[in-house]
Amino acid sequence: MASIQKVSRLERKYNSLQKKQNEVLKRIQEEKRQLKRQIENERYNYILQTVKRLDLPVNNPAIIIGALITAKKIIENNNIKEINHYIDLYSKFVKETEQIELPPEEIEVEKDIMKEIAAEKEDA
């Protein structure tokens, strides 16, 4: 009988640990979701501030949206030369306006992301 009690106790302990693990995972998942929303909001805020900083005609959204549609087509068509040009312009903008220089590896990460997107589109 002692062995059945021991097995039972070990099973309860295991179940308790499993429950704790699930709670921790649930909490981590929620924290990740909140951070994703924060990141998205910060990106939108950064883009909006950049539009204002560039003194773009926000009262005439046709120009801005037209430029974005053109950029979207370049991305969708995997025009790597133009995409790299955009990334270089962005790097220069950040360097000049925020007085920081993007590390080369961050620029390469952006270019690698675009290459991955291009490869995914080719596979689809």
Short mmCIF file of N, CA and C in Angstrom, two decimals:
data_model
loop_
_atom_site.label_atom_id
_atom_site.label_comp_id
_atom_site.label_asym_id
_atom_site.label_seq_id
_atom_site.Cartn_x
_atom_site.Cartn_y
_atom_site.Cartn_z
N MET A 1 0.82 -1.20 0.00
CA MET A 1 0.00 0.00 0.00
C MET A 1 0.86 1.26 0.00
N ALA A 2 2.00 1.19 0.61
CA ALA A 2 2.86 2.37 0.68
C ALA A 2 3.25 2.83 -0.72
N SER A 3 3.46 1.90 -1.65
CA SER A 3 3.88 2.29 -2.98
C SER A 3 2.74 2.97 -3.75
N ILE A 4 1.49 2.54 -3.55
CA ILE A 4 0.36 3.19 -4.20
C ILE A 4 0.21 4.61 -3.69
N GLN A 5 0.39 4.80 -2.39
CA GLN A 5 0.31 6.15 -1.82
C GLN A 5 1.42 7.04 -2.38
N LYS A 6 2.58 6.45 -2.52
CA LYS A 6 3.70 7.22 -3.05
C LYS A 6 3.44 7.62 -4.50
N VAL A 7 2.94 6.69 -5.30
CA VAL A 7 2.61 6.99 -6.70
C VAL A 7 1.55 8.07 -6.76
N SER A 8 0.55 7.93 -5.91
CA SER A 8 -0.54 8.91 -5.87
C SER A 8 -0.01 10.30 -5.51
N ARG A 9 0.85 10.35 -4.51
CA ARG A 9 1.45 11.63 -4.09
C ARG A 9 2.29 12.22 -5.22
N LEU A 10 3.08 11.40 -5.90
CA LEU A 10 3.90 11.87 -7.01
C LEU A 10 3.04 12.37 -8.16
N GLU A 11 1.94 11.68 -8.42
CA GLU A 11 1.03 12.12 -9.48
C GLU A 11 0.40 13.47 -9.13
N ARG A 12 0.01 13.64 -7.87
CA ARG A 12 -0.56 14.94 -7.45
C ARG A 12 0.48 16.04 -7.59
N LYS A 13 1.70 15.74 -7.20
CA LYS A 13 2.78 16.73 -7.32
C LYS A 13 3.02 17.08 -8.80
N TYR A 14 3.03 16.06 -9.64
CA TYR A 14 3.21 16.26 -11.07
C TYR A 14 2.08 17.13 -11.63
N ASN A 15 0.85 16.80 -11.28
CA ASN A 15 -0.31 17.57 -11.74
C ASN A 15 -0.25 19.01 -11.25
N SER A 16 0.19 19.18 -10.03
CA SER A 16 0.32 20.53 -9.48
C SER A 16 1.36 21.34 -10.27
N LEU A 17 2.48 20.70 -10.55
CA LEU A 17 3.52 21.38 -11.35
C LEU A 17 3.03 21.68 -12.76
N GLN A 18 2.27 20.74 -13.32
CA GLN A 18 1.72 20.95 -14.67
C GLN A 18 0.77 22.14 -14.65
N LYS A 19 -0.04 22.24 -13.62
CA LYS A 19 -0.98 23.36 -13.49
C LYS A 19 -0.22 24.69 -13.36
N LYS A 20 0.82 24.70 -12.54
CA LYS A 20 1.63 25.91 -12.39
C LYS A 20 2.28 26.30 -13.71
N GLN A 21 2.80 25.30 -14.42
CA GLN A 21 3.42 25.57 -15.71
C GLN A 21 2.41 26.19 -16.67
N ASN A 22 1.22 25.63 -16.72
CA ASN A 22 0.18 26.16 -17.61
C ASN A 22 -0.17 27.60 -17.25
N GLU A 23 -0.24 27.89 -15.95
CA GLU A 23 -0.53 29.26 -15.50
C GLU A 23 0.57 30.22 -15.92
N VAL A 24 1.81 29.79 -15.76
CA VAL A 24 2.95 30.63 -16.14
C VAL A 24 2.93 30.86 -17.65
N LEU A 25 2.70 29.80 -18.42
CA LEU A 25 2.64 29.93 -19.87
C LEU A 25 1.52 30.87 -20.29
N LYS A 26 0.38 30.75 -19.64
CA LYS A 26 -0.75 31.62 -19.95
C LYS A 26 -0.39 33.08 -19.67
N ARG A 27 0.26 33.32 -18.54
CA ARG A 27 0.67 34.67 -18.17
C ARG A 27 1.70 35.22 -19.17
N ILE A 28 2.63 34.38 -19.57
CA ILE A 28 3.65 34.80 -20.54
C ILE A 28 3.00 35.12 -21.89
N GLN A 29 2.06 34.27 -22.32
CA GLN A 29 1.37 34.51 -23.59
C GLN A 29 0.62 35.84 -23.55
N GLU A 30 -0.04 36.13 -22.44
CA GLU A 30 -0.76 37.40 -22.31
C GLU A 30 0.21 38.57 -22.35
N GLU A 31 1.33 38.43 -21.67
CA GLU A 31 2.35 39.49 -21.68
C GLU A 31 2.89 39.70 -23.10
N LYS A 32 3.10 38.60 -23.81
CA LYS A 32 3.57 38.72 -25.20
C LYS A 32 2.54 39.44 -26.07
N ARG A 33 1.24 39.11 -25.89
CA ARG A 33 0.19 39.78 -26.66
C ARG A 33 0.19 41.28 -26.37
N GLN A 34 0.31 41.62 -25.09
CA GLN A 34 0.33 43.04 -24.72
C GLN A 34 1.54 43.74 -25.31
N LEU A 35 2.69 43.10 -25.27
CA LEU A 35 3.90 43.69 -25.85
C LEU A 35 3.76 43.85 -27.36
N LYS A 36 3.14 42.88 -28.02
CA LYS A 36 2.91 42.99 -29.47
C LYS A 36 2.05 44.20 -29.78
N ARG A 37 1.00 44.41 -28.97
CA ARG A 37 0.14 45.59 -29.17
C ARG A 37 0.93 46.87 -28.93
N GLN A 38 1.75 46.88 -27.90
CA GLN A 38 2.57 48.06 -27.61
C GLN A 38 3.52 48.35 -28.76
N ILE A 39 4.15 47.31 -29.28
CA ILE A 39 5.09 47.48 -30.39
C ILE A 39 4.35 48.06 -31.60
N GLU A 40 3.19 47.51 -31.89
CA GLU A 40 2.40 47.99 -33.02
C GLU A 40 2.01 49.46 -32.82
N ASN A 41 1.55 49.79 -31.62
CA ASN A 41 1.19 51.18 -31.34
C ASN A 41 2.39 52.11 -31.45
N GLU A 42 3.53 51.68 -30.97
CA GLU A 42 4.74 52.50 -31.07
C GLU A 42 5.16 52.68 -32.52
N ARG A 43 5.02 51.64 -33.32
CA ARG A 43 5.34 51.76 -34.75
C ARG A 43 4.43 52.78 -35.41
N TYR A 44 3.12 52.68 -35.12
CA TYR A 44 2.18 53.64 -35.69
C TYR A 44 2.52 55.06 -35.24
N ASN A 45 2.83 55.22 -33.97
CA ASN A 45 3.20 56.54 -33.47
C ASN A 45 4.47 57.06 -34.15
N TYR A 46 5.44 56.16 -34.32
CA TYR A 46 6.69 56.56 -34.97
C TYR A 46 6.42 56.99 -36.41
N ILE A 47 5.61 56.22 -37.11
CA ILE A 47 5.29 56.57 -38.50
C ILE A 47 4.57 57.90 -38.56
N LEU A 48 3.60 58.10 -37.69
CA LEU A 48 2.86 59.36 -37.66
C LEU A 48 3.79 60.54 -37.35
N GLN A 49 4.67 60.38 -36.37
CA GLN A 49 5.62 61.44 -36.04
C GLN A 49 6.56 61.72 -37.21
N THR A 50 6.94 60.67 -37.93
CA THR A 50 7.82 60.84 -39.09
C THR A 50 7.10 61.60 -40.19
N VAL A 51 5.84 61.27 -40.42
CA VAL A 51 5.05 62.00 -41.42
C VAL A 51 5.01 63.48 -41.05
N LYS A 52 4.79 63.76 -39.78
CA LYS A 52 4.75 65.16 -39.33
C LYS A 52 6.12 65.82 -39.46
N ARG A 53 7.17 65.09 -39.06
CA ARG A 53 8.53 65.63 -39.11
C ARG A 53 8.95 65.95 -40.54
N LEU A 54 8.50 65.12 -41.48
CA LEU A 54 8.83 65.35 -42.89
C LEU A 54 7.96 66.44 -43.50
N ASP A 55 7.04 66.94 -42.72
CA ASP A 55 6.14 68.01 -43.15
C ASP A 55 5.38 67.61 -44.41
N LEU A 56 4.91 66.35 -44.40
CA LEU A 56 4.13 65.86 -45.53
C LEU A 56 2.73 66.45 -45.47
N PRO A 57 2.10 66.58 -46.61
CA PRO A 57 0.79 67.23 -46.66
C PRO A 57 -0.33 66.33 -46.12
N VAL A 58 -0.46 66.28 -44.79
CA VAL A 58 -1.48 65.41 -44.20
C VAL A 58 -2.89 65.87 -44.56
N ASN A 59 -3.01 67.14 -44.97
CA ASN A 59 -4.32 67.63 -45.40
C ASN A 59 -4.64 67.18 -46.82
N ASN A 60 -3.67 66.54 -47.48
CA ASN A 60 -3.86 66.00 -48.82
C ASN A 60 -3.37 64.55 -48.82
N PRO A 61 -4.16 63.66 -48.25
CA PRO A 61 -3.70 62.27 -48.12
C PRO A 61 -3.50 61.55 -49.44
N ALA A 62 -4.04 62.07 -50.52
CA ALA A 62 -3.90 61.41 -51.82
C ALA A 62 -2.43 61.22 -52.18
N ILE A 63 -1.61 62.21 -51.90
CA ILE A 63 -0.19 62.13 -52.25
C ILE A 63 0.50 61.06 -51.40
N ILE A 64 0.25 61.08 -50.10
CA ILE A 64 0.89 60.13 -49.19
C ILE A 64 0.43 58.71 -49.53
N ILE A 65 -0.87 58.53 -49.70
CA ILE A 65 -1.40 57.20 -49.99
C ILE A 65 -0.90 56.72 -51.35
N GLY A 66 -0.83 57.61 -52.32
CA GLY A 66 -0.29 57.25 -53.63
C GLY A 66 1.14 56.76 -53.52
N ALA A 67 1.95 57.45 -52.73
CA ALA A 67 3.35 57.04 -52.55
C ALA A 67 3.41 55.68 -51.86
N LEU A 68 2.53 55.46 -50.89
CA LEU A 68 2.51 54.17 -50.19
C LEU A 68 2.08 53.04 -51.12
N ILE A 69 1.13 53.32 -51.99
CA ILE A 69 0.70 52.30 -52.96
C ILE A 69 1.85 51.94 -53.90
N THR A 70 2.59 52.95 -54.33
CA THR A 70 3.76 52.70 -55.17
C THR A 70 4.78 51.84 -54.43
N ALA A 71 5.03 52.18 -53.17
CA ALA A 71 5.98 51.41 -52.37
C ALA A 71 5.48 49.97 -52.18
N LYS A 72 4.19 49.82 -51.97
CA LYS A 72 3.61 48.48 -51.79
C LYS A 72 3.83 47.63 -53.05
N LYS A 73 3.65 48.22 -54.21
CA LYS A 73 3.86 47.49 -55.47
C LYS A 73 5.32 47.06 -55.60
N ILE A 74 6.22 47.94 -55.21
CA ILE A 74 7.65 47.61 -55.27
C ILE A 74 7.94 46.43 -54.36
N ILE A 75 7.35 46.43 -53.17
CA ILE A 75 7.56 45.33 -52.22
C ILE A 75 6.93 44.04 -52.76
N GLU A 76 5.69 44.14 -53.25
CA GLU A 76 5.00 42.96 -53.77
C GLU A 76 5.71 42.35 -54.97
N ASN A 77 6.35 43.19 -55.78
CA ASN A 77 7.07 42.71 -56.95
C ASN A 77 8.50 42.31 -56.64
N ASN A 78 8.86 42.37 -55.34
CA ASN A 78 10.20 41.97 -54.90
C ASN A 78 11.31 42.69 -55.65
N ASN A 79 11.11 43.99 -55.86
CA ASN A 79 12.13 44.79 -56.52
C ASN A 79 13.21 45.09 -55.47
N ILE A 80 14.12 44.13 -55.33
CA ILE A 80 15.13 44.20 -54.28
C ILE A 80 15.97 45.47 -54.38
N LYS A 81 16.29 45.88 -55.60
CA LYS A 81 17.09 47.10 -55.78
C LYS A 81 16.38 48.30 -55.17
N GLU A 82 15.09 48.46 -55.46
CA GLU A 82 14.32 49.59 -54.91
C GLU A 82 14.11 49.43 -53.40
N ILE A 83 13.86 48.21 -52.97
CA ILE A 83 13.67 47.96 -51.53
C ILE A 83 14.94 48.34 -50.78
N ASN A 84 16.08 47.91 -51.28
CA ASN A 84 17.35 48.26 -50.64
C ASN A 84 17.56 49.78 -50.66
N HIS A 85 17.12 50.42 -51.74
CA HIS A 85 17.21 51.88 -51.83
C HIS A 85 16.36 52.52 -50.72
N TYR A 86 15.15 52.00 -50.52
CA TYR A 86 14.28 52.50 -49.44
C TYR A 86 14.94 52.33 -48.08
N ILE A 87 15.53 51.15 -47.87
CA ILE A 87 16.19 50.88 -46.59
C ILE A 87 17.36 51.84 -46.38
N ASP A 88 18.12 52.09 -47.44
CA ASP A 88 19.24 53.03 -47.35
C ASP A 88 18.74 54.45 -47.04
N LEU A 89 17.66 54.85 -47.70
CA LEU A 89 17.07 56.17 -47.41
C LEU A 89 16.63 56.27 -45.95
N TYR A 90 16.01 55.20 -45.47
CA TYR A 90 15.56 55.16 -44.08
C TYR A 90 16.75 55.27 -43.13
N SER A 91 17.79 54.53 -43.41
CA SER A 91 18.99 54.57 -42.56
C SER A 91 19.57 55.97 -42.51
N LYS A 92 19.63 56.61 -43.67
CA LYS A 92 20.15 57.99 -43.74
C LYS A 92 19.24 58.94 -42.95
N PHE A 93 17.93 58.76 -43.10
CA PHE A 93 16.96 59.59 -42.38
C PHE A 93 17.15 59.45 -40.87
N VAL A 94 17.26 58.23 -40.40
CA VAL A 94 17.44 57.99 -38.97
C VAL A 94 18.73 58.63 -38.48
N LYS A 95 19.78 58.46 -39.25
CA LYS A 95 21.07 59.02 -38.88
C LYS A 95 21.00 60.55 -38.77
N GLU A 96 20.34 61.18 -39.74
CA GLU A 96 20.27 62.64 -39.77
C GLU A 96 19.29 63.22 -38.75
N THR A 97 18.14 62.59 -38.60
CA THR A 97 17.10 63.18 -37.76
C THR A 97 17.18 62.75 -36.30
N GLU A 98 17.62 61.54 -36.09
CA GLU A 98 17.67 61.06 -34.71
C GLU A 98 19.10 61.02 -34.19
N GLN A 99 20.02 61.43 -35.04
CA GLN A 99 21.43 61.52 -34.70
C GLN A 99 21.97 60.23 -34.12
N ILE A 100 21.46 59.13 -34.65
CA ILE A 100 22.01 57.83 -34.32
C ILE A 100 22.26 57.11 -35.62
N GLU A 101 23.16 56.19 -35.58
CA GLU A 101 23.43 55.41 -36.78
C GLU A 101 22.94 54.00 -36.53
N LEU A 102 22.15 53.50 -37.47
CA LEU A 102 21.67 52.13 -37.35
C LEU A 102 22.87 51.20 -37.51
N PRO A 103 22.96 50.22 -36.63
CA PRO A 103 24.06 49.27 -36.79
C PRO A 103 23.90 48.51 -38.11
N PRO A 104 25.01 48.22 -38.77
CA PRO A 104 24.93 47.53 -40.06
C PRO A 104 24.11 46.24 -39.98
N GLU A 105 24.20 45.55 -38.84
CA GLU A 105 23.45 44.29 -38.74
C GLU A 105 21.94 44.54 -38.74
N GLU A 106 21.49 45.69 -38.23
CA GLU A 106 20.06 46.00 -38.26
C GLU A 106 19.60 46.28 -39.69
N ILE A 107 20.44 46.95 -40.45
CA ILE A 107 20.12 47.21 -41.86
C ILE A 107 20.08 45.88 -42.61
N GLU A 108 21.03 45.01 -42.32
CA GLU A 108 21.05 43.70 -42.97
C GLU A 108 19.84 42.86 -42.58
N VAL A 109 19.39 42.99 -41.33
CA VAL A 109 18.19 42.27 -40.89
C VAL A 109 16.99 42.71 -41.73
N GLU A 110 16.86 44.02 -41.95
CA GLU A 110 15.76 44.52 -42.78
C GLU A 110 15.84 43.94 -44.18
N LYS A 111 17.03 43.91 -44.74
CA LYS A 111 17.20 43.37 -46.09
C LYS A 111 16.91 41.87 -46.11
N ASP A 112 17.34 41.15 -45.06
CA ASP A 112 17.07 39.72 -44.98
C ASP A 112 15.58 39.45 -44.86
N ILE A 113 14.87 40.27 -44.10
CA ILE A 113 13.42 40.11 -43.97
C ILE A 113 12.76 40.24 -45.34
N MET A 114 13.19 41.23 -46.10
CA MET A 114 12.61 41.43 -47.42
C MET A 114 12.92 40.24 -48.34
N LYS A 115 14.12 39.66 -48.21
CA LYS A 115 14.47 38.49 -49.02
C LYS A 115 13.60 37.30 -48.62
N GLU A 116 13.33 37.13 -47.31
CA GLU A 116 12.46 36.05 -46.85
C GLU A 116 11.06 36.22 -47.39
N ILE A 117 10.57 37.45 -47.38
CA ILE A 117 9.22 37.72 -47.91
C ILE A 117 9.19 37.35 -49.39
N ALA A 118 10.25 37.73 -50.10
CA ALA A 118 10.32 37.43 -51.53
C ALA A 118 10.32 35.91 -51.76
N ALA A 119 11.08 35.18 -50.95
CA ALA A 119 11.15 33.73 -51.10
C ALA A 119 9.81 33.08 -50.78
N GLU A 120 9.10 33.57 -49.77
CA GLU A 120 7.78 33.04 -49.43
C GLU A 120 6.80 33.24 -50.57
N LYS A 121 6.88 34.41 -51.22
CA LYS A 121 5.96 34.68 -52.33
C LYS A 121 6.26 33.77 -53.50
N GLU A 122 7.53 33.46 -53.72
CA GLU A 122 7.89 32.58 -54.82
C GLU A 122 7.40 31.15 -54.56
N ASP A 123 7.42 30.74 -53.28
CA ASP A 123 6.98 29.39 -52.91
C ASP A 123 5.47 29.24 -52.99
N ALA A 124 4.75 30.37 -52.82
CA ALA A 124 3.27 30.30 -52.77
C ALA A 124 2.66 30.08 -54.13
#
